[in-house]
Tab-separated table of C-alpha atoms in Angstrom:
chain	number	residue	atom	x	y	z
A	1455	MET	CA	15.986	-5.867	-10.469
A	1456	THR	CA	14.290	-3.369	-12.414
A	1457	ASP	CA	13.706	0.275	-11.811
A	1458	ILE	CA	10.383	-0.330	-10.474
A	1459	ASP	CA	11.757	-2.952	-7.874
A	1460	VAL	CA	14.877	-0.700	-6.764
A	1461	TRP	CA	12.237	2.050	-5.877
A	1462	ARG	CA	9.859	-0.194	-4.080
A	1463	ALA	CA	12.698	-1.768	-1.909
A	1464	ALA	CA	13.739	2.121	-1.388
A	1465	ALA	CA	10.437	3.120	-0.424
A	1466	ALA	CA	10.406	0.168	2.492
A	1467	ALA	CA	13.958	0.035	3.417
A	1468	THR	CA	14.654	-0.025	6.762
A	1469	GLY	CA	17.773	0.178	9.273
A	1470	PRO	CA	20.650	2.644	9.566
A	1471	ALA	CA	20.767	5.177	6.999
A	1472	ASP	CA	23.986	5.488	4.732
A	1473	ARG	CA	24.760	8.890	6.171
A	1474	PRO	CA	27.890	9.900	3.701
A	1475	ALA	CA	25.615	9.004	0.690
A	1476	ALA	CA	23.128	10.735	1.513
A	1477	GLU	CA	24.860	13.602	2.480
A	1478	ALA	CA	26.868	13.425	-1.010
A	1479	GLY	CA	23.285	13.599	-2.482
A	1480	VAL	CA	22.358	16.511	-0.504
A	1481	ARG	CA	25.485	18.746	-1.130
A	1482	LEU	CA	24.890	17.382	-5.029
A	1483	ALA	CA	21.106	18.884	-4.892
A	1484	TYR	CA	22.119	22.014	-3.466
A	1485	ARG	CA	24.777	22.618	-6.506
A	1486	ALA	CA	22.447	21.614	-8.971
A	1487	ALA	CA	20.190	24.106	-8.063
A	1488	GLY	CA	23.013	26.745	-8.162
A	1489	LEU	CA	22.937	27.112	-4.043
A	1490	ALA	CA	26.022	27.077	-1.972
A	1491	GLU	CA	26.154	23.971	-0.205
A	1492	PRO	CA	24.229	24.240	3.487
A	1493	GLU	CA	27.016	24.993	6.375
A	1494	ARG	CA	25.989	21.691	8.611
A	1495	ILE	CA	23.975	18.622	7.956
A	1496	VAL	CA	22.362	17.783	11.224
A	1497	TRP	CA	20.982	13.938	11.754
A	1498	ALA	CA	17.918	13.207	13.435
A	1499	ASP	CA	16.744	9.885	14.625
A	1500	SER	CA	13.328	10.387	13.291
A	1501	PRO	CA	10.810	12.758	11.629
A	1502	ARG	CA	9.725	13.792	15.212
A	1503	GLU	CA	13.199	14.874	16.360
A	1504	ALA	CA	13.453	16.635	12.910
A	1505	VAL	CA	10.730	18.671	13.941
A	1506	ARG	CA	11.882	19.211	17.335
A	1507	LEU	CA	15.142	20.549	16.303
A	1508	LEU	CA	13.459	22.993	13.552
A	1509	GLY	CA	10.978	24.133	15.977
A	1510	ALA	CA	10.806	27.455	17.180
A	1511	ASP	CA	12.497	26.739	20.295
A	1512	GLY	CA	14.881	23.984	18.877
A	1513	PRO	CA	18.517	24.943	18.025
A	1514	TYR	CA	17.715	25.283	14.096
A	1515	GLY	CA	14.564	27.562	14.728
A	1516	PRO	CA	13.936	30.085	11.725
A	1517	ALA	CA	16.764	32.489	12.480
A	1518	ALA	CA	19.293	29.544	12.654
A	1519	ARG	CA	18.363	28.095	9.509
A	1520	GLY	CA	18.337	30.725	7.260
A	1521	ARG	CA	14.946	30.459	4.592
A	1522	GLY	CA	13.727	27.262	2.938
A	1523	VAL	CA	15.028	26.192	-0.333
A	1524	ARG	CA	12.713	23.018	-0.859
A	1525	GLU	CA	11.189	25.212	-3.371
A	1526	ALA	CA	14.791	25.514	-5.395
A	1527	VAL	CA	16.306	22.136	-4.240
A	1528	ARG	CA	13.238	19.748	-5.197
A	1529	SER	CA	10.467	21.380	-6.251
A	1530	ALA	CA	11.786	23.456	-9.268
A	1531	PRO	CA	14.295	20.502	-10.839
A	1532	TRP	CA	11.311	17.948	-10.352
A	1533	ALA	CA	9.035	19.869	-12.242
A	1534	ALA	CA	11.202	20.601	-15.015
A	1535	GLU	CA	12.073	16.990	-15.224
A	1536	ARG	CA	7.970	16.305	-15.562
A	1537	ASP	CA	7.800	19.041	-18.098
A	1538	ARG	CA	10.190	17.665	-20.542
A	1539	ALA	CA	9.340	14.043	-19.983
A	1540	GLN	CA	5.690	15.605	-20.820
A	1541	ARG	CA	6.800	17.158	-24.172
A	1542	ARG	CA	9.383	14.629	-24.961
A	1543	LEU	CA	5.969	11.544	-24.639
A	1544	GLY	CA	2.942	13.785	-24.875
A	1545	PRO	CA	-0.020	14.124	-22.332
A	1546	GLN	CA	-0.702	10.505	-23.259
A	1547	GLY	CA	2.692	9.011	-23.289
A	1548	TRP	CA	3.617	10.450	-19.899
A	1549	GLY	CA	-0.055	9.124	-18.430
A	1550	ARG	CA	1.043	5.778	-19.779
A	1551	HIS	CA	4.313	6.063	-18.293
A	1552	TRP	CA	3.541	7.286	-15.023
A	1553	SER	CA	0.990	4.363	-14.504
A	1554	ALA	CA	3.774	1.611	-15.523
A	1555	THR	CA	6.564	3.317	-12.932
A	1556	GLY	CA	5.565	5.574	-10.094
A	1557	GLY	CA	2.015	5.145	-10.108
A	1558	ARG	CA	2.354	1.424	-8.815
A	1559	LEU	CA	4.339	2.457	-5.900
A	1560	TRP	CA	2.397	6.046	-5.497
A	1561	GLU	CA	-0.643	4.940	-3.564
A	1562	ASN	CA	1.240	2.758	-0.724
A	1563	THR	CA	4.316	5.126	-0.233
A	1564	GLU	CA	1.552	8.436	-0.128
A	1565	ARG	CA	-0.221	6.462	2.434
A	1566	LEU	CA	2.612	5.882	4.446
A	1567	ALA	CA	3.455	9.444	4.472
A	1568	GLU	CA	0.201	10.237	5.405
A	1569	ARG	CA	0.097	8.300	8.332
A	1570	VAL	CA	3.584	9.538	9.314
A	1571	ARG	CA	2.221	13.539	9.300
A	1572	THR	CA	-0.974	12.244	11.044
A	1573	GLY	CA	1.423	10.597	13.987
A	1574	LEU	CA	3.561	13.431	14.067
A	1575	VAL	CA	0.675	16.168	14.375
A	1576	GLU	CA	-1.369	13.873	16.740
A	1577	GLU	CA	1.590	12.992	19.080
A	1578	LEU	CA	3.163	16.991	19.112
A	1579	THR	CA	-0.194	18.669	19.577
A	1580	ALA	CA	-1.230	16.623	22.482
A	1581	GLY	CA	-1.662	18.617	25.685
A	1582	ALA	CA	-0.359	21.567	23.620
A	1583	ALA	CA	-1.792	24.744	25.219
A	1584	GLU	CA	-3.243	25.723	22.035
A	1585	PRO	CA	-3.623	23.227	20.092
A	1586	ALA	CA	-4.670	24.655	16.644
A	1587	ALA	CA	-1.848	27.233	16.310
A	1588	ALA	CA	0.690	23.888	17.611
A	1589	GLU	CA	-0.857	21.920	14.472
A	1590	ARG	CA	-0.425	24.797	11.799
A	1591	SER	CA	2.793	25.609	12.729
A	1592	LEU	CA	3.960	21.733	12.398
A	1593	ARG	CA	1.870	21.444	9.309
A	1594	LEU	CA	3.965	24.445	7.876
A	1595	LEU	CA	7.064	22.632	8.505
A	1596	LEU	CA	5.986	19.501	7.347
A	1597	LEU	CA	5.453	21.682	4.059
A	1598	ASP	CA	9.110	22.431	3.927
A	1599	ALA	CA	9.951	18.319	4.349
A	1600	VAL	CA	11.228	16.476	1.225
A	1601	LEU	CA	10.587	12.973	1.666
A	1602	GLY	CA	13.594	10.994	1.003
A	1603	GLN	CA	12.700	7.391	0.212
A	1604	HIS	CA	9.048	8.528	0.725
A	1605	ASP	CA	9.613	10.205	-3.059
A	1606	ALA	CA	10.281	6.960	-4.762
A	1607	ALA	CA	7.361	6.849	-6.496
A	1608	TRP	CA	8.330	9.961	-8.007
A	1609	LEU	CA	12.123	9.357	-8.444
A	1610	CYS	CA	10.885	5.885	-10.320
A	1611	ALA	CA	9.356	8.122	-13.016
A	1612	PHE	CA	12.385	10.151	-13.549
A	1613	ASP	CA	15.816	9.495	-14.847
A	1614	THR	CA	18.343	9.718	-11.849
A	1615	ARG	CA	21.084	8.497	-12.861
A	1616	GLU	CA	24.642	10.303	-12.714
A	1617	GLY	CA	24.739	13.452	-14.610
A	1618	THR	CA	20.835	14.090	-14.505
A	1619	PRO	CA	19.246	16.945	-12.566
A	1620	LEU	CA	17.747	14.911	-9.843
A	1621	HIS	CA	20.735	12.411	-9.318
A	1622	GLY	CA	21.410	14.100	-6.143
A	1623	LEU	CA	18.043	13.630	-4.448
A	1624	GLY	CA	17.825	9.981	-6.165
A	1625	VAL	CA	20.822	9.510	-4.130
A	1626	LEU	CA	19.634	10.776	-1.166
A	1627	ALA	CA	16.638	8.929	-1.226
A	1628	ARG	CA	18.032	5.037	-1.656
A	1629	ALA	CA	20.227	6.554	1.409
A	1630	ALA	CA	17.884	7.743	3.656
A	1631	GLY	CA	14.551	8.917	4.989
A	1632	TRP	CA	12.765	12.229	5.138
A	1633	TRP	CA	14.887	15.402	5.208
A	1634	TRP	CA	14.450	19.497	5.444
A	1635	PRO	CA	16.647	21.538	3.301
A	1636	TYR	CA	17.247	25.388	4.372
A	1637	GLU	CA	19.723	27.934	3.410
A	1638	ARG	CA	22.321	27.004	6.278
A	1639	VAL	CA	21.182	23.794	7.415
A	1640	ALA	CA	19.945	20.618	6.017
A	1641	VAL	CA	18.202	18.165	8.651
A	1642	LEU	CA	18.269	14.644	7.602
A	1643	CYS	CA	16.508	11.562	8.970
A	1644	GLU	CA	17.281	8.192	9.379
A	1645	ARG	CA	14.983	5.377	8.335
A	1646	PRO	CA	12.892	3.364	10.301
A	1647	VAL	CA	14.039	0.200	12.051
A	1648	GLU	CA	10.747	-1.498	12.253
A	1649	LEU	CA	8.360	-1.275	9.329
A	1650	HIS	CA	5.835	-4.501	9.275
A	1651	ARG	CA	3.484	-4.548	6.361
A	1652	ASP	CA	0.591	-6.801	4.963
A	1653	GLU	CA	0.507	-8.195	1.371
A	1654	ALA	CA	-1.349	-5.275	0.315
A	1655	GLY	CA	1.358	-2.744	1.709
A	1656	ARG	CA	-0.672	-1.631	4.817
A	1657	LEU	CA	0.879	-1.071	8.087
A	1658	ASP	CA	0.362	-4.170	9.958
A	1659	ARG	CA	1.495	-5.311	13.277
A	1660	GLY	CA	-0.469	-7.267	16.143
A	1661	ASP	CA	2.494	-7.706	18.603
A	1662	GLY	CA	4.401	-4.095	18.459
A	1663	PRO	CA	4.613	-0.744	16.416
A	1664	ALA	CA	4.126	-1.390	12.648
A	1665	LEU	CA	6.157	1.389	12.035
A	1666	ALA	CA	8.878	2.572	14.349
A	1667	PHE	CA	12.191	5.049	14.353
A	1668	PRO	CA	15.630	4.690	15.955
A	1669	ASP	CA	14.239	7.588	18.532
A	1670	GLY	CA	10.887	5.651	19.379
A	1671	PHE	CA	8.645	7.538	17.443
A	1672	SER	CA	6.134	4.868	16.210
A	1673	LEU	CA	2.967	4.028	14.787
A	1674	TYR	CA	0.650	1.292	15.478
A	1675	ALA	CA	-1.682	-0.172	12.887
A	1676	TRP	CA	-3.447	-3.632	12.345
A	1677	ARG	CA	-3.998	-4.147	8.673
A	1678	GLY	CA	-3.569	-0.523	7.877
A	1679	MET	CA	-6.359	0.709	10.390
A	1680	PRO	CA	-4.447	2.959	13.033
A	1681	VAL	CA	-4.654	1.740	16.423
A	1682	PRO	CA	-3.437	3.461	19.975
A	1683	ALA	CA	-0.190	2.206	21.175
A	1684	GLY	CA	-1.742	0.733	24.399
A	1685	PHE	CA	-4.444	-1.110	22.394
A	1686	LEU	CA	-2.457	-3.989	21.355
A	1687	ALA	CA	-1.166	-5.247	24.648
A	1688	GLY	CA	-4.982	-6.096	25.687
A	1689	LEU	CA	-5.914	-8.076	22.636
A	1690	ASP	CA	-4.567	-11.203	23.924
A	1691	ALA	CA	-7.085	-11.277	26.718
A	1692	LEU	CA	-9.632	-10.553	24.545
A	1693	THR	CA	-13.294	-12.207	25.152
A	1694	PRO	CA	-16.329	-12.254	22.756
A	1695	GLN	CA	-18.409	-10.305	24.903
A	1696	ARG	CA	-15.431	-7.784	25.445
A	1697	ILE	CA	-15.288	-7.221	21.584
A	1698	ARG	CA	-19.259	-6.798	21.645
A	1699	GLU	CA	-18.884	-4.265	24.319
A	1700	GLU	CA	-16.460	-2.137	22.812
A	1701	GLU	CA	-17.984	1.004	21.619
A	1702	ASN	CA	-15.640	2.356	18.784
A	1703	ALA	CA	-16.467	0.421	15.803
A	1704	GLU	CA	-13.266	0.593	14.198
A	1705	LEU	CA	-11.405	-0.557	17.290
A	1706	ARG	CA	-14.014	-2.982	17.369
A	1707	ARG	CA	-13.363	-4.256	13.911
A	1708	VAL	CA	-9.742	-4.849	14.368
A	1709	MET	CA	-10.599	-6.470	17.564
A	1710	LEU	CA	-12.692	-9.313	15.787
A	1711	GLU	CA	-9.812	-9.736	13.235
A	1712	PHE	CA	-7.174	-9.928	15.416
A	1713	TYR	CA	-9.276	-12.321	17.621
A	1714	GLY	CA	-9.882	-14.510	14.452
A	1715	TYR	CA	-13.628	-14.377	13.019
A	1716	ASP	CA	-13.426	-18.328	12.741
A	1717	ARG	CA	-12.679	-18.365	16.459
A	1718	TYR	CA	-15.080	-15.473	17.120
A	1719	LEU	CA	-18.134	-17.545	15.117
A	1720	ARG	CA	-17.280	-20.925	16.994
A	1721	GLU	CA	-17.361	-18.965	20.272
A	1722	SER	CA	-20.428	-16.736	19.731
A	1723	GLU	CA	-22.092	-19.881	18.565
A	1724	ALA	CA	-22.927	-17.372	15.588
A	1725	ALA	CA	-24.786	-19.679	12.946
A	1726	PRO	CA	-24.234	-20.429	9.417
A	1727	VAL	CA	-26.869	-18.600	7.181
A	1728	HIS	CA	-26.510	-20.556	4.162
A	1729	ARG	CA	-23.807	-23.017	2.571
A	1730	ASP	CA	-23.370	-23.862	-1.492
A	1731	GLU	CA	-20.592	-25.064	-3.020
A	1732	THR	CA	-18.691	-21.527	-3.303
A	1733	GLY	CA	-18.918	-21.542	0.207
A	1734	VAL	CA	-20.470	-20.707	3.689
A	1735	LEU	CA	-22.480	-17.588	4.717
A	1736	TRP	CA	-22.123	-16.337	8.560
A	1737	ARG	CA	-23.954	-13.457	10.240
A	1738	ILE	CA	-23.016	-12.280	13.392
A	1739	PRO	CA	-25.595	-9.271	14.709
A	1740	MET	CA	-23.757	-6.558	16.860
A	1741	PRO	CA	-25.602	-4.316	18.675
A	1742	ASP	CA	-26.125	-0.833	17.514
A	1743	ASP	CA	-24.260	-1.756	14.237
A	1744	GLU	CA	-24.734	-3.162	11.078
A	1745	ALA	CA	-24.245	-6.939	11.408
A	1746	VAL	CA	-21.110	-8.725	10.429
A	1747	VAL	CA	-21.673	-10.846	7.044
A	1748	MET	CA	-18.535	-13.066	5.983
A	1749	VAL	CA	-18.235	-16.330	3.540
A	1750	GLU	CA	-15.930	-18.647	4.231
A	1751	VAL	CA	-13.982	-19.884	1.619
A	1752	VAL	CA	-11.889	-22.902	1.322
A	1753	ASN	CA	-8.758	-22.452	-0.833
A	1754	SER	CA	-8.855	-25.042	-3.837
A	1755	THR	CA	-4.786	-25.816	-3.501
A	1756	PRO	CA	-3.990	-27.566	-0.605
A	1757	GLU	CA	-1.012	-26.425	1.312
A	1758	PRO	CA	1.767	-28.773	1.929
A	1759	ASP	CA	0.607	-30.403	4.506
A	1760	GLY	CA	-2.342	-31.636	2.951
A	1761	THR	CA	-5.140	-29.136	4.542
A	1762	SER	CA	-7.059	-26.869	2.829
A	1763	ARG	CA	-6.556	-23.356	4.352
A	1764	THR	CA	-10.112	-21.304	5.204
A	1765	TYR	CA	-10.628	-17.844	4.967
A	1766	TRP	CA	-12.968	-15.259	5.846
A	1767	LEU	CA	-14.186	-12.339	3.699
A	1768	ARG	CA	-16.462	-9.876	4.968
A	1769	VAL	CA	-19.376	-8.930	2.406
A	1770	PRO	CA	-22.324	-6.410	2.435
A	1771	PRO	CA	-24.784	-7.107	5.035
A	1772	GLY	CA	-27.507	-7.517	2.734
A	1773	THR	CA	-25.762	-10.815	1.473
A	1774	ARG	CA	-27.972	-13.699	0.882
A	1775	THR	CA	-26.284	-16.736	-0.150
A	1776	ALA	CA	-22.465	-17.679	-0.137
A	1777	ARG	CA	-22.488	-17.672	-3.933
A	1778	GLU	CA	-23.501	-14.012	-3.678
A	1779	GLY	CA	-21.032	-13.041	-0.995
A	1780	VAL	CA	-18.458	-14.586	-2.923
A	1781	ALA	CA	-19.498	-13.157	-6.442
A	1782	TRP	CA	-19.605	-9.778	-4.761
A	1783	THR	CA	-15.622	-10.087	-3.872
A	1784	PHE	CA	-15.291	-10.159	-7.428
A	1785	GLY	CA	-17.364	-7.321	-8.126
A	1786	LEU	CA	-19.907	-9.810	-10.011
A	1787	GLY	CA	-23.453	-10.929	-9.598
A	1788	ALA	CA	-24.262	-14.356	-8.197
A	1789	GLU	CA	-25.330	-15.728	-11.364
A	1790	ALA	CA	-22.333	-14.391	-13.445
A	1791	TYR	CA	-19.719	-16.118	-10.763
A	1792	ALA	CA	-19.233	-19.640	-12.077
A	1793	PRO	CA	-15.432	-20.352	-12.342
A	1794	LEU	CA	-14.361	-22.886	-14.581
A	1795	ARG	CA	-11.049	-24.005	-12.236
A	1796	GLU	CA	-9.691	-22.696	-9.165
A	1797	THR	CA	-6.528	-23.120	-7.583
B	1374	MET	CA	-13.709	-17.927	-16.155
B	1375	TYR	CA	-10.769	-18.828	-13.532
B	1376	ARG	CA	-10.208	-18.365	-10.399
B	1377	GLN	CA	-6.332	-18.470	-8.759
B	1378	GLY	CA	-6.339	-17.433	-5.375
B	1379	ASP	CA	-7.427	-13.681	-5.212
B	1380	VAL	CA	-7.854	-12.898	-8.696
B	1381	LEU	CA	-10.275	-13.991	-11.163
B	1382	ILE	CA	-9.964	-13.761	-14.884
B	1383	VAL	CA	-12.766	-13.484	-16.755
B	1384	PRO	CA	-12.881	-14.668	-20.592
B	1385	LEU	CA	-14.043	-11.609	-22.518
B	1386	ASP	CA	-15.773	-11.476	-25.904
B	1387	GLU	CA	-13.656	-9.748	-28.504
B	1388	SER	CA	-16.331	-7.354	-29.324
B	1389	ALA	CA	-16.498	-6.479	-25.582
B	1390	VAL	CA	-13.079	-5.607	-25.950
B	1391	PRO	CA	-12.320	-1.653	-25.413
B	1392	ALA	CA	-11.555	-0.295	-28.368
B	1393	HIS	CA	-8.479	1.758	-26.990
B	1394	ALA	CA	-7.387	-1.744	-25.445
B	1395	ALA	CA	-5.427	-2.834	-28.473
B	1396	ASP	CA	-3.439	-0.053	-29.223
B	1397	ALA	CA	-2.564	0.701	-25.088
B	1398	ASP	CA	1.025	0.343	-23.773
B	1399	GLN	CA	1.292	-2.607	-21.840
B	1400	VAL	CA	2.261	-3.040	-18.834
B	1401	ALA	CA	5.800	-3.855	-18.283
B	1402	ARG	CA	7.000	-7.198	-17.808
B	1403	ASP	CA	9.222	-8.079	-14.621
B	1404	GLY	CA	12.568	-9.050	-14.432
B	1405	ARG	CA	11.639	-12.822	-15.483
B	1406	GLY	CA	9.669	-11.603	-18.237
B	1407	ARG	CA	6.113	-12.374	-16.379
B	1408	MET	CA	3.067	-10.530	-16.899
B	1409	VAL	CA	2.140	-9.865	-13.316
B	1410	LEU	CA	-1.590	-9.636	-12.810
B	1411	ALA	CA	-0.881	-9.365	-9.106
B	1412	LEU	CA	2.118	-8.969	-6.741
B	1413	GLY	CA	2.341	-9.353	-2.983
B	1414	GLU	CA	4.105	-6.291	-1.182
B	1415	VAL	CA	6.308	-8.361	1.302
B	1416	THR	CA	6.360	-11.708	0.144
B	1417	GLY	CA	6.762	-10.695	-3.548
B	1418	HIS	CA	4.857	-13.568	-4.569
B	1419	ALA	CA	2.847	-12.971	-7.856
B	1420	HIS	CA	0.198	-13.985	-9.812
B	1421	ALA	CA	1.226	-13.930	-13.142
B	1422	VAL	CA	1.123	-15.119	-16.911
B	1423	VAL	CA	3.993	-16.900	-18.653
B	1424	GLY	CA	4.051	-16.529	-22.465
B	1425	PRO	CA	3.197	-14.629	-25.353
B	1426	GLY	CA	0.521	-11.849	-25.305
B	1427	ARG	CA	-0.139	-8.364	-23.631
B	1428	LEU	CA	-1.413	-6.766	-20.448
B	1429	VAL	CA	-3.232	-3.587	-20.769
B	1430	ARG	CA	-3.914	-1.763	-17.018
B	1431	GLU	CA	-7.205	-0.068	-17.007
B	1432	PRO	CA	-8.136	3.172	-14.912
B	1433	GLY	CA	-8.100	2.849	-11.639
B	1434	PRO	CA	-5.451	1.689	-8.527
B	1435	PHE	CA	-6.119	-1.751	-9.016
B	1436	GLY	CA	-7.340	-2.432	-12.490
B	1437	PRO	CA	-9.184	-4.189	-13.504
B	1438	MET	CA	-6.711	-5.186	-15.978
B	1439	LEU	CA	-7.339	-6.756	-19.549
B	1440	LEU	CA	-5.094	-9.434	-20.634
B	1441	HIS	CA	-4.506	-10.556	-24.103
B	1442	LEU	CA	-3.316	-14.081	-24.979
B	1443	PRO	CA	-3.567	-14.748	-28.964
B	1444	ASP	CA	-1.891	-18.285	-28.408
B	1445	GLY	CA	-2.991	-19.014	-24.647
B	1446	GLY	CA	-1.060	-19.095	-21.760
B	1447	ARG	CA	-0.728	-20.379	-18.218
B	1448	VAL	CA	-1.254	-18.285	-14.645
B	1449	VAL	CA	1.246	-19.360	-12.265
B	1450	HIS	CA	1.868	-18.471	-8.499
B	1451	GLU	CA	4.525	-19.549	-5.677
B	1452	GLU	CA	1.388	-20.732	-3.674
B	1453	HIS	CA	-1.410	-22.128	-6.177
B	1454	ALA	CA	-1.525	-24.518	-8.574
B	1455	ALA	CA	-0.939	-23.153	-12.447
B	1456	ILE	CA	-4.096	-22.754	-14.626
B	1457	PRO	CA	-3.882	-22.867	-18.523
B	1458	LEU	CA	-5.998	-20.279	-20.373
B	1459	PRO	CA	-7.382	-20.843	-23.877
B	1460	LYS	CA	-6.347	-18.078	-26.127
B	1461	GLY	CA	-8.491	-14.883	-26.160
B	1462	TRP	CA	-8.930	-11.640	-24.184
B	1463	TYR	CA	-9.720	-11.728	-20.501
B	1464	ARG	CA	-10.546	-9.129	-17.866
B	1465	VAL	CA	-8.361	-9.776	-14.675
B	1466	VAL	CA	-10.096	-8.987	-11.467
B	1467	ARG	CA	-8.693	-8.620	-8.035
B	1468	GLN	CA	-10.775	-9.910	-4.917
B	1469	ARG	CA	-11.905	-7.292	-2.530
B	1470	GLU	CA	-13.291	-7.137	0.998
B	1471	TYR	CA	-16.415	-4.934	2.228
B	1472	ILE	CA	-15.580	-2.582	5.360
B	1473	PRO	CA	-18.246	-0.347	6.645
B	1474	GLY	CA	-18.222	2.677	4.771
B	1475	ALA	CA	-15.358	1.218	2.200
B	1476	VAL	CA	-14.162	-1.606	0.251
B	1477	ARG	CA	-10.623	-2.629	0.308
B	1478	ILE	CA	-8.415	-5.408	-1.787
B	1479	VAL	CA	-7.440	-8.452	-0.565
B	1480	ALA	CA	-4.471	-9.693	-0.722
B	1481	ASP	CA	-2.939	-13.588	-0.419
């Protein structure tokens, strides 16, 4: 595997952490930063458990853990490596290097990490006596985190081989999830047990959590759209009427996608608006919302069983012809879209 | 122009090729020596071009990308029929989908 494939796999890895390797990586990172190794390395089953351990009421609250050393352990060596690479490659060269390495993993890993942060804030501040204060202290704690496997994009852009300054961070990122470095204690997280994504890398699962950790901390999402935990359970019993009555446009969109545009089109007696050699244009009026306008496109390569897969793509509501719709999906005007060959 | 699933490959007149494209670093080839136009994160299926040439990424997370095939080439995919491409420059466009207030990339 090339390096980018190794890091792409590390970012999406699930299953038990390699604890001995991760702990060795932590000790190495402390030593490389000129610090004494942490007195204790503590494991948490998820970032949720980690922030509980580190919270003011937890066993490793501010008094017990000592000062945060994220700057010394991660940020400073990281910045030094980046400066070194930028000096060696020049600003343009660095830009090209980044776009060939970390830039390709950045969007998906950053999006995933941000979803974890949002999920933690939502769950842990719900029902708090002072939600704003609870969120503030939680966000401060999240600033102390090193993202382990979710630092894959940056680590992919650097040399992390044995003997290099970032080797310890690299070892840990390939062995475990997020971690919190403090003077006296390092709290390390297990990786998720479940991670389900669609082909574009977005969190996506219709029958359970799209991301789940061993202690049950989990996130639900459908094609990248966050949904409440109980929402998916009701999807099996959907009807076109229930979809039309859903007031939240975001959830209605998820319902529509789950139900299937084709099935909805059939059962809601939607009418095709236009048909040409590129496909069929459909329109479903939505109460108090913009209409759902879709092009139905047939995949030109037959499936192994000889059938052709039909798929639906939503296009802007002002679309008037199937050709205009298909052309829009490729950023073209109707007149410019003319494939010579399609498979 | 040629379409393979969610990727459109549009011939580009030599005069329309941005000046920087000829010297720009190419996108690294994958482990099998192919130029990858689009990669499925989960299946690992790729729209990829085999043969000599260069692939240059334009700004933006999903391209567009510019593809130069001095001798022509073939675009292949695990689930789509291969398409032969005549020699020349191309712009590679990923298919997108409308969602109210935003646009997202399609992945097949």
